[in-house]
Short mmCIF file of C-alpha atoms in Angstrom, two decimals:
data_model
loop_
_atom_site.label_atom_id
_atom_site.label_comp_id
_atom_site.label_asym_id
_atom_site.label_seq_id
_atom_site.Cartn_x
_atom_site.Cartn_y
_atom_site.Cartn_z
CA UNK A 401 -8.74 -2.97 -6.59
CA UNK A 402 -9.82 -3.06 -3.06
CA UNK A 403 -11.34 -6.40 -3.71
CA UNK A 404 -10.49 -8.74 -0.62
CA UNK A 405 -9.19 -11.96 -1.26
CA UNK A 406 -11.27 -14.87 -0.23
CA UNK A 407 -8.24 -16.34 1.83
CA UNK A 408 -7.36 -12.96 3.49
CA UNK A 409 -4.05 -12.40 2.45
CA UNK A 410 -3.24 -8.70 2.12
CA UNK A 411 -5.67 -7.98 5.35
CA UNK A 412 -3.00 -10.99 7.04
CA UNK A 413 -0.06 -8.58 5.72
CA UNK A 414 -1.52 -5.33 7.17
CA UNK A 415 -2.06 -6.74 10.63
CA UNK A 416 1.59 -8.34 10.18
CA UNK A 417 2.55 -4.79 9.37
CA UNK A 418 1.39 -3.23 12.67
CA UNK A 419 3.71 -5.59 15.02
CA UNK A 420 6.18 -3.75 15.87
CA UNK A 421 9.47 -5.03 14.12
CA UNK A 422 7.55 -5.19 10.93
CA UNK A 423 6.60 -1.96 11.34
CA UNK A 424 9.99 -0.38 12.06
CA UNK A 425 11.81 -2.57 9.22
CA UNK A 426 9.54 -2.90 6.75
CA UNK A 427 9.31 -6.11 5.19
CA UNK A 428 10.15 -7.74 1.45
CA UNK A 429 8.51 -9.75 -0.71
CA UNK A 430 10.54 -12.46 0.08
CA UNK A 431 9.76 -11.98 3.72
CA UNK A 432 5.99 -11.86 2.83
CA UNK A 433 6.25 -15.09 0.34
CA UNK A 434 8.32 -16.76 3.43
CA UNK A 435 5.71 -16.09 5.93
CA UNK A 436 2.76 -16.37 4.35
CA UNK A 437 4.05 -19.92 2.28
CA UNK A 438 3.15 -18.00 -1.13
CA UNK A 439 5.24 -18.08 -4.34
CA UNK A 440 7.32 -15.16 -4.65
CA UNK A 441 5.28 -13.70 -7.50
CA UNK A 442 1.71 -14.39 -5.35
CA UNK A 443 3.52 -11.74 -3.06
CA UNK A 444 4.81 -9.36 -5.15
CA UNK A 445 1.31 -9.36 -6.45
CA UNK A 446 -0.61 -8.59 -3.04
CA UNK A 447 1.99 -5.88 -2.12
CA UNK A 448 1.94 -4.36 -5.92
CA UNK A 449 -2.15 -4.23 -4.89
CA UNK A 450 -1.61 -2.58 -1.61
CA UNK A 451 1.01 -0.17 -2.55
CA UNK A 452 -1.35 0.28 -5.78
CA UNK A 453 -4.46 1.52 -3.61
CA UNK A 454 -2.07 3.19 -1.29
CA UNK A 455 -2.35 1.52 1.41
CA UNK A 456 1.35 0.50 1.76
CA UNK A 457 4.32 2.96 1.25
CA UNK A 458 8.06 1.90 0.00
CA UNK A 459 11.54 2.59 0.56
CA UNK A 460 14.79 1.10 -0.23
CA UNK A 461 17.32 -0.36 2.26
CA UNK A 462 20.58 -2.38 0.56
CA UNK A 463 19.28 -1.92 -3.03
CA UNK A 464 15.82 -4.06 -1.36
CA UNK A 465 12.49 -2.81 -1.72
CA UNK A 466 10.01 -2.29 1.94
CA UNK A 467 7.15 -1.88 2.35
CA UNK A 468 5.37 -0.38 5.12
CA UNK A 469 1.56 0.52 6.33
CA UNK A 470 0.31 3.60 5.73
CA UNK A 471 -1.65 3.97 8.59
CA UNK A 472 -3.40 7.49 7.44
CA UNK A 473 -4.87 6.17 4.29
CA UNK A 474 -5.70 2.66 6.04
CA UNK A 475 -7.87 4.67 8.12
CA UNK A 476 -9.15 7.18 5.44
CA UNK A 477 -10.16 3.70 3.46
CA UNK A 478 -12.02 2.22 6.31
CA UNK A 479 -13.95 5.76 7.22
CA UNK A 480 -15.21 5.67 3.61
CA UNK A 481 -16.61 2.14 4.18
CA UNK A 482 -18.33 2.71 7.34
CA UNK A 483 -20.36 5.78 5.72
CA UNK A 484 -21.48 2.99 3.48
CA UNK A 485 -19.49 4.27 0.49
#
């Protein structure tokens, strides 16, 4: 699951998520797909992954899903790759 894409796309949507209006708001998927020029589903997809390995969190604004970094487990993730797990 923590399998990076060859074309960078979920690490592109985490550093996306730490400018500062992303990171307040949230984004969509749609927002993601719109950015990133990636079908809908493509997005969905990447954020399903990154929510899926906990690395994003969700909430709900107008009946719309967001999703936002979590920054604790992004570093807990990286700490278990530099020991060389």
């Amino acid at each position: 699951m923590l399998r990076t894409p060859t074309d960078e796309t979920r690490l592109r949507i985490l550093a996306w998520l730490k400018e500062p209006r992303a990171a307040a708001d949230g984004v969509t998927a749609d927002a993601v797909a719109e950015r990133f020029s990636l079908p809908r589903p493509v997005a969905v997809t990447h954020l399903r992954l990154l929510e899926a390995t906990g690395m994003l969190r969700t909430s709900s604004s107008a009946g719309r899903v967001r999703y936002h970094r979590d920054d604790m487990r992004i570093a807990e993730v990286a700490r278990m790759f530099e020991k060389g797990w």
